[in-house]
Short mmCIF file of C-alpha atoms and ligand atoms in Angstrom, two decimals:
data_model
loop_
_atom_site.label_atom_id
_atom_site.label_comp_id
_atom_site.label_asym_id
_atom_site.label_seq_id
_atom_site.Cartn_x
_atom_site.Cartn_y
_atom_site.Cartn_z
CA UNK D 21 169.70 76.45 58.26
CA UNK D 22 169.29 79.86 59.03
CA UNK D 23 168.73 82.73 56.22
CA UNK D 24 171.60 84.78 56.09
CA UNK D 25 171.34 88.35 55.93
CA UNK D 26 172.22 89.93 52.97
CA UNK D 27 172.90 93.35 53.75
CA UNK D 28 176.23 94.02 53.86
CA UNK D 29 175.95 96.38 57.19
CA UNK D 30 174.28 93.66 59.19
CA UNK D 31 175.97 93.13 62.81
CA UNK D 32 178.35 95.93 62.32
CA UNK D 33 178.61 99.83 63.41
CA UNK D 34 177.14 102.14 60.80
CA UNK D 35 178.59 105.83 60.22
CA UNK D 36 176.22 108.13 59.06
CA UNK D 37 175.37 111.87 59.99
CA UNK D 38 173.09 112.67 62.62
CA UNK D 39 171.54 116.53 63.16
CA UNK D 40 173.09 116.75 66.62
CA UNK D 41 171.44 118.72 69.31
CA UNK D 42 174.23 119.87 71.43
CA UNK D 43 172.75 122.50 73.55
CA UNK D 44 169.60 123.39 74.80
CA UNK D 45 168.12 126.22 72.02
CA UNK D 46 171.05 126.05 69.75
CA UNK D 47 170.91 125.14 66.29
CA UNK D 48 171.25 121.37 65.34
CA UNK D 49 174.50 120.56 63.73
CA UNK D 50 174.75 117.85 61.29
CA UNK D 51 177.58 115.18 62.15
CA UNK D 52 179.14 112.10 61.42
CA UNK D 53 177.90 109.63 64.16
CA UNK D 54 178.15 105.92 64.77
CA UNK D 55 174.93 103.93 65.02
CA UNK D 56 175.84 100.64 66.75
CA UNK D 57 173.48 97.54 65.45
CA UNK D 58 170.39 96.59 67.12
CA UNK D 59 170.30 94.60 70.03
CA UNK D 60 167.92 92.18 71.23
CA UNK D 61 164.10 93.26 70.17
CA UNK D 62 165.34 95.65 68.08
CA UNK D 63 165.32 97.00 64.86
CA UNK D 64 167.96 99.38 62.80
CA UNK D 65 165.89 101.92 60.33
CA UNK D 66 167.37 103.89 57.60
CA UNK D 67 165.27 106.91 57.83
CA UNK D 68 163.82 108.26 54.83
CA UNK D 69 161.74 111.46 56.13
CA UNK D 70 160.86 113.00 59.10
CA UNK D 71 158.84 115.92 59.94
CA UNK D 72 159.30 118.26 62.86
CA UNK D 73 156.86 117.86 65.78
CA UNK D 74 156.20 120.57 68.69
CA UNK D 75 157.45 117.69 71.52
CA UNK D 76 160.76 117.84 69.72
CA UNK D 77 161.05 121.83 70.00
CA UNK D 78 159.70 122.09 73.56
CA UNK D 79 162.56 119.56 75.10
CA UNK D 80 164.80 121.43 72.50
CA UNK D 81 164.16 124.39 74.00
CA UNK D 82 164.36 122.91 77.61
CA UNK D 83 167.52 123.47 80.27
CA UNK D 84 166.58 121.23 83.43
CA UNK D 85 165.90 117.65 83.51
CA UNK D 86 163.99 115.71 81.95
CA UNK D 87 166.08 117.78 79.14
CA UNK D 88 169.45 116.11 78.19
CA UNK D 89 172.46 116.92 75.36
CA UNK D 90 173.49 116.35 73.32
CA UNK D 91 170.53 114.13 71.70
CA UNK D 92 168.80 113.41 68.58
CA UNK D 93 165.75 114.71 68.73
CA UNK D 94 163.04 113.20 65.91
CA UNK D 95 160.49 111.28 66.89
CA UNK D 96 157.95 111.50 63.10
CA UNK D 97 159.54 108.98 60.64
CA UNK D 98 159.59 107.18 57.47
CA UNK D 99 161.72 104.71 56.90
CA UNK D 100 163.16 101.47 55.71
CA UNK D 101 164.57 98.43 57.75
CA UNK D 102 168.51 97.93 57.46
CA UNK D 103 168.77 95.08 60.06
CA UNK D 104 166.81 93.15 63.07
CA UNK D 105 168.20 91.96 65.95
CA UNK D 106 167.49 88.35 68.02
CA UNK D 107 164.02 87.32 68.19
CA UNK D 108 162.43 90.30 65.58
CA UNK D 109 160.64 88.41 63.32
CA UNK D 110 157.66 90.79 62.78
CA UNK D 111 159.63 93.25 60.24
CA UNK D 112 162.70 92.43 57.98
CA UNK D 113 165.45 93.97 56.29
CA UNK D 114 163.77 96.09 52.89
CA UNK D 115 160.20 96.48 54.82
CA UNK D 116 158.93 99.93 55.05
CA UNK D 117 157.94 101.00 58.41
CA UNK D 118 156.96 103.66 60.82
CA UNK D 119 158.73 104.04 64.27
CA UNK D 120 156.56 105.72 67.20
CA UNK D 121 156.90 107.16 70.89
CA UNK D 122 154.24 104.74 72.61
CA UNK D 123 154.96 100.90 72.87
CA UNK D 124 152.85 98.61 71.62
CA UNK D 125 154.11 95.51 73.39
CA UNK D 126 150.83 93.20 72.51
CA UNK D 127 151.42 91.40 75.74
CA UNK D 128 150.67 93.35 78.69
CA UNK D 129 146.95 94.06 80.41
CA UNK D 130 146.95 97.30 78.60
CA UNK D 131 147.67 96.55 75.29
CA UNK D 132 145.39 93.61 75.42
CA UNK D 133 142.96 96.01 76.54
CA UNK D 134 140.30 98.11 73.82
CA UNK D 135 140.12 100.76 76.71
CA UNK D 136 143.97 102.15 76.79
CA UNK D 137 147.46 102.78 75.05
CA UNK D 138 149.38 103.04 78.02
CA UNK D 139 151.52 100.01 77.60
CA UNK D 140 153.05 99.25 81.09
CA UNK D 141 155.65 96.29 80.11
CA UNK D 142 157.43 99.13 78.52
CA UNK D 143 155.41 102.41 79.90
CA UNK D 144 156.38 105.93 78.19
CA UNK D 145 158.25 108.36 79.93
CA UNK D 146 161.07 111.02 78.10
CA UNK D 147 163.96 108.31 78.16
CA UNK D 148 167.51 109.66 76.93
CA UNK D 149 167.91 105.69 76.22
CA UNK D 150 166.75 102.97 74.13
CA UNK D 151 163.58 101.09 75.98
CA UNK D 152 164.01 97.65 76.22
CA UNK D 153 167.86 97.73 77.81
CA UNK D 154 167.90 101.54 78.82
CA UNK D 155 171.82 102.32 76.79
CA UNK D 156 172.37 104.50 73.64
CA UNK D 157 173.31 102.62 70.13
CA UNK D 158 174.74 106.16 69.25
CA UNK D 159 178.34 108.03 69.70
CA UNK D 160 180.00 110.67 68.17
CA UNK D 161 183.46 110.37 66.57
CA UNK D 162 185.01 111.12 69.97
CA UNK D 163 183.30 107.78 70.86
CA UNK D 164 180.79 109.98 73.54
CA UNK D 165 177.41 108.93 73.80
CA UNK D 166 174.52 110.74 72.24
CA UNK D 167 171.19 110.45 73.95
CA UNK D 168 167.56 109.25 72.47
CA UNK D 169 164.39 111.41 72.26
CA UNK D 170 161.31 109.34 72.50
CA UNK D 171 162.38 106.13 71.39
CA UNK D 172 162.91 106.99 68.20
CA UNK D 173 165.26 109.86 67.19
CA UNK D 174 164.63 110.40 64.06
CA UNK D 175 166.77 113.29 63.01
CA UNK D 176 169.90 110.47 61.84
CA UNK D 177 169.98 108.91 58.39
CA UNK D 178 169.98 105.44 60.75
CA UNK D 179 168.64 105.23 64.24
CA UNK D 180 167.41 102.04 65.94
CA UNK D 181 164.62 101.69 67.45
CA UNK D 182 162.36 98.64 69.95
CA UNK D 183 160.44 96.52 68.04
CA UNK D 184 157.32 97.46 70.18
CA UNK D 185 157.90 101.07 68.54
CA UNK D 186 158.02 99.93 65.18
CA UNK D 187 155.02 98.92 62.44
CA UNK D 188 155.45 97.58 58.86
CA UNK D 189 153.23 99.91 56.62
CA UNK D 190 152.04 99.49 53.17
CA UNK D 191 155.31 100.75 50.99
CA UNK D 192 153.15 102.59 48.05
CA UNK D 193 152.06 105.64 50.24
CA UNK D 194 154.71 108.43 49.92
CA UNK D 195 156.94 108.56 52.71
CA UNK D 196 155.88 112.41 53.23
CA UNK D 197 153.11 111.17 53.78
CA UNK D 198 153.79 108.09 55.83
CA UNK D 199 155.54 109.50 58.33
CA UNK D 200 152.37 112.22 59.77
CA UNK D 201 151.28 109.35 61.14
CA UNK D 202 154.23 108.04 63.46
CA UNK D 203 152.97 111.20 65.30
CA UNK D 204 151.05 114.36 64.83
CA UNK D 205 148.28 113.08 62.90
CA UNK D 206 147.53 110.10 64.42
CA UNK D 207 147.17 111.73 68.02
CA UNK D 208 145.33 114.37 66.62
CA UNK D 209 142.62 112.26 65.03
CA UNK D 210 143.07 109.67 67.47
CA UNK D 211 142.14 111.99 70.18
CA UNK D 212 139.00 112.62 68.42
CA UNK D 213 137.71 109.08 67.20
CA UNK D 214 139.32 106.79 70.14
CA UNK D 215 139.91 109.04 73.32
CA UNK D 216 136.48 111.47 73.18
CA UNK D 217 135.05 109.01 70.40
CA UNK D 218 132.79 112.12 69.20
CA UNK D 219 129.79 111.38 67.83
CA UNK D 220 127.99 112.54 65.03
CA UNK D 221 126.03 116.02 65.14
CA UNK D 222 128.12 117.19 68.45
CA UNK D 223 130.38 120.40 68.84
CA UNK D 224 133.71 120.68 68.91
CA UNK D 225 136.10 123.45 70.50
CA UNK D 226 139.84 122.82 69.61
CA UNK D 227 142.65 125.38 71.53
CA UNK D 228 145.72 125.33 68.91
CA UNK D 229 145.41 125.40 65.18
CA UNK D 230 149.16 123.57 64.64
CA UNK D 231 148.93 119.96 62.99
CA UNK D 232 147.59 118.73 66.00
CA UNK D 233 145.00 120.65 66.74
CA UNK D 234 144.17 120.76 62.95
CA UNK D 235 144.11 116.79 62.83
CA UNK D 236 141.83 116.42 65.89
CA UNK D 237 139.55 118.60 63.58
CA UNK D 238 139.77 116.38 60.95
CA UNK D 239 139.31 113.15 63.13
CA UNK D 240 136.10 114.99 64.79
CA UNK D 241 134.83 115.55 61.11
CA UNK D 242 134.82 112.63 60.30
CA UNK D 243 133.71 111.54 63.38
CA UNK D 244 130.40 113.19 62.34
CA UNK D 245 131.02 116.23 64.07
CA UNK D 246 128.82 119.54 63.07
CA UNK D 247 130.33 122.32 64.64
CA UNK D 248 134.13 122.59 65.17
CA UNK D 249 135.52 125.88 66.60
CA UNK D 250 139.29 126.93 66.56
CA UNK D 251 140.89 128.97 68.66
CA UNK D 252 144.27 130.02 68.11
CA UNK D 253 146.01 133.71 68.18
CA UNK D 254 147.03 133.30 64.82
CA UNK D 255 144.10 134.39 62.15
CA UNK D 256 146.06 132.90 59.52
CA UNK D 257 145.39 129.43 61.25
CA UNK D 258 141.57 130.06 60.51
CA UNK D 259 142.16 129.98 56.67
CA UNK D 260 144.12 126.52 56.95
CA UNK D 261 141.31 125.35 59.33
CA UNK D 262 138.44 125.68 57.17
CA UNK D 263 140.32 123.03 54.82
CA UNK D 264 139.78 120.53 57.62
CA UNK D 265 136.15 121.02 58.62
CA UNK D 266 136.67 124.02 61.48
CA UNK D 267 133.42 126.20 61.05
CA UNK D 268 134.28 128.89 62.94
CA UNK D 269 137.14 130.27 64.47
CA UNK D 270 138.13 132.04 68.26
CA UNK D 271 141.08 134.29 68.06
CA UNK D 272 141.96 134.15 71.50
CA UNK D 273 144.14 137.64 71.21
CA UNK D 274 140.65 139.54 70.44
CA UNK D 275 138.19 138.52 72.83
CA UNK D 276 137.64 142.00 74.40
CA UNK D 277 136.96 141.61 78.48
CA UNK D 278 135.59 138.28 78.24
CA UNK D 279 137.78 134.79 78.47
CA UNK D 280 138.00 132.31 75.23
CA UNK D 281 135.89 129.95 77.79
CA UNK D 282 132.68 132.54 77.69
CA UNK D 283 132.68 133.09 73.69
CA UNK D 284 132.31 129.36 73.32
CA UNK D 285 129.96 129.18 76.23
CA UNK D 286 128.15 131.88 74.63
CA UNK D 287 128.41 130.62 70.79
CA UNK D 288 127.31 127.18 72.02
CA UNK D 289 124.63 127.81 74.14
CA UNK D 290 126.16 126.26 77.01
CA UNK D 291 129.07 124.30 76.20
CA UNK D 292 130.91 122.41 73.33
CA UNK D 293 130.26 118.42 73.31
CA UNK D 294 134.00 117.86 73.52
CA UNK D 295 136.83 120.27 74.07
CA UNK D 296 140.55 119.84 72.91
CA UNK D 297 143.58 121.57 74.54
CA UNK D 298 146.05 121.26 71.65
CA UNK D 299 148.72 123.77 72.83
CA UNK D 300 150.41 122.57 75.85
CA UNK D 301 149.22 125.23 78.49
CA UNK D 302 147.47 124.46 81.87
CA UNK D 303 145.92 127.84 81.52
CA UNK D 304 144.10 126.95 78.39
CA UNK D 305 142.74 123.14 79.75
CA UNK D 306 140.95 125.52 82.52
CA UNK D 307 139.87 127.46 79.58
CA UNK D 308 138.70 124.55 78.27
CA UNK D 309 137.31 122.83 80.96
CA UNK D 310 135.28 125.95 81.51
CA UNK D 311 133.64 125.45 78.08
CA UNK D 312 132.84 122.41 77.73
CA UNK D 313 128.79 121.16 78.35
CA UNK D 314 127.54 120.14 82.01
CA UNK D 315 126.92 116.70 82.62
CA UNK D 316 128.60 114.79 79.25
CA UNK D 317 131.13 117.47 78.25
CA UNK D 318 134.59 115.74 78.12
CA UNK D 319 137.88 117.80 77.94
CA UNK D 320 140.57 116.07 76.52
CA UNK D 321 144.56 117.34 77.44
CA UNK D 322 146.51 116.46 74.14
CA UNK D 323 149.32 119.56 74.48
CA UNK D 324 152.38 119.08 76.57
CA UNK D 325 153.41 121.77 79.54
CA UNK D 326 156.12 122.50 81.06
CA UNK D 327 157.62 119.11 83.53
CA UNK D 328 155.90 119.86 86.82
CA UNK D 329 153.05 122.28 85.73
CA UNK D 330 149.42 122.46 87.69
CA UNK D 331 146.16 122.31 86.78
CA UNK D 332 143.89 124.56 89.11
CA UNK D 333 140.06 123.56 89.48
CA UNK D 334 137.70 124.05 91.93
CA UNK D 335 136.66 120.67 93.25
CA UNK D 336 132.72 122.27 93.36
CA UNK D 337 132.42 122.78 89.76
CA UNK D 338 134.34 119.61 89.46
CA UNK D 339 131.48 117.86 91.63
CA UNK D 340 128.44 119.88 90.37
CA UNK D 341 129.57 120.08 86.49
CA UNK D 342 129.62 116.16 85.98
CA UNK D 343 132.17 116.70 83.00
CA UNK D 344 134.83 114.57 82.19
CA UNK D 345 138.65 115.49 82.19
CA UNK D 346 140.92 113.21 80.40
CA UNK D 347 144.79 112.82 78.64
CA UNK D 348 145.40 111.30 75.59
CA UNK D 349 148.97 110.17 74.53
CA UNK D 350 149.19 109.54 70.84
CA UNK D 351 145.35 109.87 70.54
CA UNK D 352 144.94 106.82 73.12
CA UNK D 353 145.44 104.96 69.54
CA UNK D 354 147.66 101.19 69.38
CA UNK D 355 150.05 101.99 67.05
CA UNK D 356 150.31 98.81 65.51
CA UNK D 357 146.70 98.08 64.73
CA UNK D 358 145.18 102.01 64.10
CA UNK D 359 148.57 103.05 62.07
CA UNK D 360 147.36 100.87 59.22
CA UNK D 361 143.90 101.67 59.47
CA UNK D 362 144.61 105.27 59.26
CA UNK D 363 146.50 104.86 56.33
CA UNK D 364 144.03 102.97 54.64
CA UNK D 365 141.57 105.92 54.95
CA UNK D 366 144.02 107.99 53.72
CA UNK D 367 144.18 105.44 50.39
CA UNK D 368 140.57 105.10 50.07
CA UNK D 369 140.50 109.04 50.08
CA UNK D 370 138.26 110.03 53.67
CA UNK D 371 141.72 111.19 55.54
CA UNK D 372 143.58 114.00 54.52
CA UNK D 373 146.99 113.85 55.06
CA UNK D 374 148.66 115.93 51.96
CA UNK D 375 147.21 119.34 53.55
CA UNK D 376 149.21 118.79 56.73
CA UNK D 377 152.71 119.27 54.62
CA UNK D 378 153.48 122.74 53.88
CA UNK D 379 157.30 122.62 53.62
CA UNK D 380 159.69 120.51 52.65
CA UNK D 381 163.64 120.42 53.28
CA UNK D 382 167.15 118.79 52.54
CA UNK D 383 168.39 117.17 55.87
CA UNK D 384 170.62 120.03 55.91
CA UNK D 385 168.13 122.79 56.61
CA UNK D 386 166.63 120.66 59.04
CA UNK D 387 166.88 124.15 61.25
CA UNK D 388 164.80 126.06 58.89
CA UNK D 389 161.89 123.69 60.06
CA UNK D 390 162.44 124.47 63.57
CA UNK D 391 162.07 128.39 62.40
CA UNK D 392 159.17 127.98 60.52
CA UNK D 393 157.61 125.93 63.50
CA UNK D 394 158.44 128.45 65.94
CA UNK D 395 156.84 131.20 63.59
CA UNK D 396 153.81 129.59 63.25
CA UNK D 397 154.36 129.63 59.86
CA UNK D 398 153.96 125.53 58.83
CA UNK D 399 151.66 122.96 59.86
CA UNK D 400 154.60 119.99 58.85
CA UNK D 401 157.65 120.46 57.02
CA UNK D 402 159.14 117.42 56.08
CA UNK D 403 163.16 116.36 56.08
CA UNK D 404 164.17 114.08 53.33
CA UNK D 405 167.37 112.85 54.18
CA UNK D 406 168.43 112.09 51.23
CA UNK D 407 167.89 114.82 48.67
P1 LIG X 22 152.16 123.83 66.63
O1 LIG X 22 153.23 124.75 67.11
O2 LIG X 22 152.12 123.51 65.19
O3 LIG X 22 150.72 124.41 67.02
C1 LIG X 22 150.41 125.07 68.20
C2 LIG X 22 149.32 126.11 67.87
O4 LIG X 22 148.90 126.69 69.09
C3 LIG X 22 149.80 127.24 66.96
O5 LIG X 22 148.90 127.39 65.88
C4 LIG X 22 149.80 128.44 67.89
O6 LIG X 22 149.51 129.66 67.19
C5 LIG X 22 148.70 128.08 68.86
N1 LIG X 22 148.76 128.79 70.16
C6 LIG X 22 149.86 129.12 70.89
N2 LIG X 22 149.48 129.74 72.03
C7 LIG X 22 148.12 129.80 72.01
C8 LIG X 22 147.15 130.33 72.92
N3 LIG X 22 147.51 130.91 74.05
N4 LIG X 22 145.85 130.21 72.58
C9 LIG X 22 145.47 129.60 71.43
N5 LIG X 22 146.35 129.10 70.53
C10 LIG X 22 147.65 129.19 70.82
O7 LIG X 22 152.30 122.50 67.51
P2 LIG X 22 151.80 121.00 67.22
O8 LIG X 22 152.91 120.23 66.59
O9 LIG X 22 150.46 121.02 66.61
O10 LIG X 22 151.70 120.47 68.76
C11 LIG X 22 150.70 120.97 69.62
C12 LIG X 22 150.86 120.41 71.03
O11 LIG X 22 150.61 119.00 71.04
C13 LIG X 22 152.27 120.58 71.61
O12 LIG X 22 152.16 120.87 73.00
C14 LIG X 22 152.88 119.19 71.43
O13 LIG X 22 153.93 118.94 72.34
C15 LIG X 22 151.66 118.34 71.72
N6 LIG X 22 151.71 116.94 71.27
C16 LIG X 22 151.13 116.01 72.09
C17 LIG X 22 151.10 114.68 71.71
C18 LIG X 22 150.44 113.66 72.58
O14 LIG X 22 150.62 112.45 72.37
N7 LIG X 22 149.64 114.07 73.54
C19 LIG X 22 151.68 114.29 70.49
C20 LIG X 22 152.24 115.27 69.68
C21 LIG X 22 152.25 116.59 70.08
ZN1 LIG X 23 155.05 114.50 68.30
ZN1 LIG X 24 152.11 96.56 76.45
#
């Protein structure tokens, strides 16, 4: 006979409140919202924390499509499993786990490939629905429907979310700690060790001191990497950077009449090994392009533009530069597999992950992370939800 479920919520509608984004800019407003169970390959979370990435701000912010309101944004989470539906057997009700934006099916070419994340049974793209059977599982208490962010909408004290978006993680980390890894840190050190897979003694030029950037510096340390510049406009990012292995620092604001791309050219005699754009500004991947060595250089694109933005190069020094130009979506890493790893580094003390939290909040001032994000003023502020 089957084991029957003991929680008491299993099957049935949950209320709980949600921090609501109803229009494009506004402030989030917390709500009571109904979080239907999980269907089919899915798996009903009660979040514990979150933090506040720059994806979620920059589709915040957004008016025309692929934005959509109201949603719940949130896609870096903690949290514990409330229910499964048909055919999960991977997690259970009581296991601690960490949602992500990038499937992980296990199946398909891709994920059965060592050479790429981009899972296409259940390929990423900014859905307003759930993956697997493309409806919502939430409403508000006029019974509308509220839309996903990511996959895993995080800002909700439940949210449900595909199995192939879901890991079960070792429950003695602290979830503030836990949950840097459903996104920024993991694609920034990701981006570093599996995408460029830098190698020991090379140079590193990173555009954007924010937790990304900061974590690719960190991944490229320990990596092996020697020389890792920052650039950022924000000095104060320099301080913060040293903690994580940057060696020297670019303010892009205070470059006189040169470009960010000839400093490094000049401070690296030619070129950094590998260059990250960690902002999300075309401008700044020519910038980095520009700068990075002849012949092995590789540029990576980690920073999301605008929908529809365009990359300008001129297809000679594409052709007579020999360098590489490549994207990496959560640090080309498979959740499922590098999650754990990561956190075991952080355990046996090599990855730091307490640096990256410099705020923390009650659910209900999720807005003042948005403000302090905007400011430039935290690398991650996490949201407990329930303190
Ligand atoms: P953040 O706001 O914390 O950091 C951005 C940093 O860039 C800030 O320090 C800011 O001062 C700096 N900056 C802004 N304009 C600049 C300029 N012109 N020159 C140099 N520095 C500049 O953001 P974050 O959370 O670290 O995210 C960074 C980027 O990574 C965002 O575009 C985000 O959407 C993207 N992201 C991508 C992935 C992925 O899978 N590829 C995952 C998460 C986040
Ligand atoms: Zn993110
Ligand atoms: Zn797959």
């Amino acid at each position: 006979m089957d084991e029957q479920p003991s929680s008491k919520t299993w099957g049935k509608p949950i209320k709980c409140r949600a921090a609501v984004s109803r229009q494009p800019g506004e402030p989030l407003v917390i709500e009571e919202i109904t979080v239907a169970p999980p269907m089919a390959r899915e798996v009903r979370i009660r979040i514990v924390c979150t933090s506040l990435c720059h994806s979620d701000v920059t589709f915040w912010k957004m008016k025309d499509y692929p934005a959509i309101f109201p949603r719940i944004f949130g896609h870096e989470a903690m949290g514990i499993v409330e229910s499964v539906g048909e055919g999960v057997d991977e997690v259970t009700e009581g296991d601690s786990v960490i949602p992500f934006f990038m499937s992980d099916c296990g199946e398909c070419i891709d994920c059965r490939s060592k050479k790429s994340n981009l899972c296409s049974n259940l390929p990423f793209k900014v859905s307003p629905y759930m993956h697997r059977h493309e409806t919502s599982r939430f409403t508000d208490l006029k019974g509308e429907v509220l839309y996903h962010f990511l996959f895993v909408s995080s800002f909700s004290e439940y949210t449900v979310v595909d199995i192939a978006h879901v890991t079960k993680i070792d429950p003695s980390i602290p979830p503030n700690r836990e949950c840097l890894l459903s996104c920024g840190v993991s694609t920034g050190v990701g981006a570093a060790w599996r995408t460029a897979n830098v190698e020991t003694g090379s140079t590193v030029a990173i555009f954007g001191l924010g937790s990304i950037g900061l974590a690719v510096a960190e991944g490229a340390r320990l990596c092996g990497a020697t020389k890792i510049i920052g650039v950022d406009l924000n000095p104060d990012k320099f301080e913060i950077g040293k903690k994580f292995g940057v060696t020297e620092f670019v303010n892009a604001g205070e470059c006189g009449n040169k470009t960010v791309s000839q400093v490094i050219n000049e401070i690296t005699g030619g070129g950094a090994d590998y260059c990250f754009e960690c902002v999300g500004l075309a401008s700044l991947v020519q910038e980095a392009y520009a700068c990075c060595r002849k012949g092995w250089g590789k540029t990576i694109v980690v920073g999301v533009d605008k929908p529809g933005s365009k990359l300008s190069l001129s297809s000679f020094d594409v052709l007579h530069s020999g360098k590489t130009l490549m994207g990496s979506l959560f640090g080309g890493l498979k959740a499922k597999t590098d999650i754990p790893i990561l956190l075991k580094r952080y355990l046996d003390k090599e990855l730091q992950l307490d640096e990256f939290v410099t705020h923390e909040v009650k659910f209900e001032d999720i807005n003042k992370a948005f403000d302090l994000l905007i400011k430039g003023e935290s690398l991650r502020c996490v949201i407990w939800m329930d303190k």
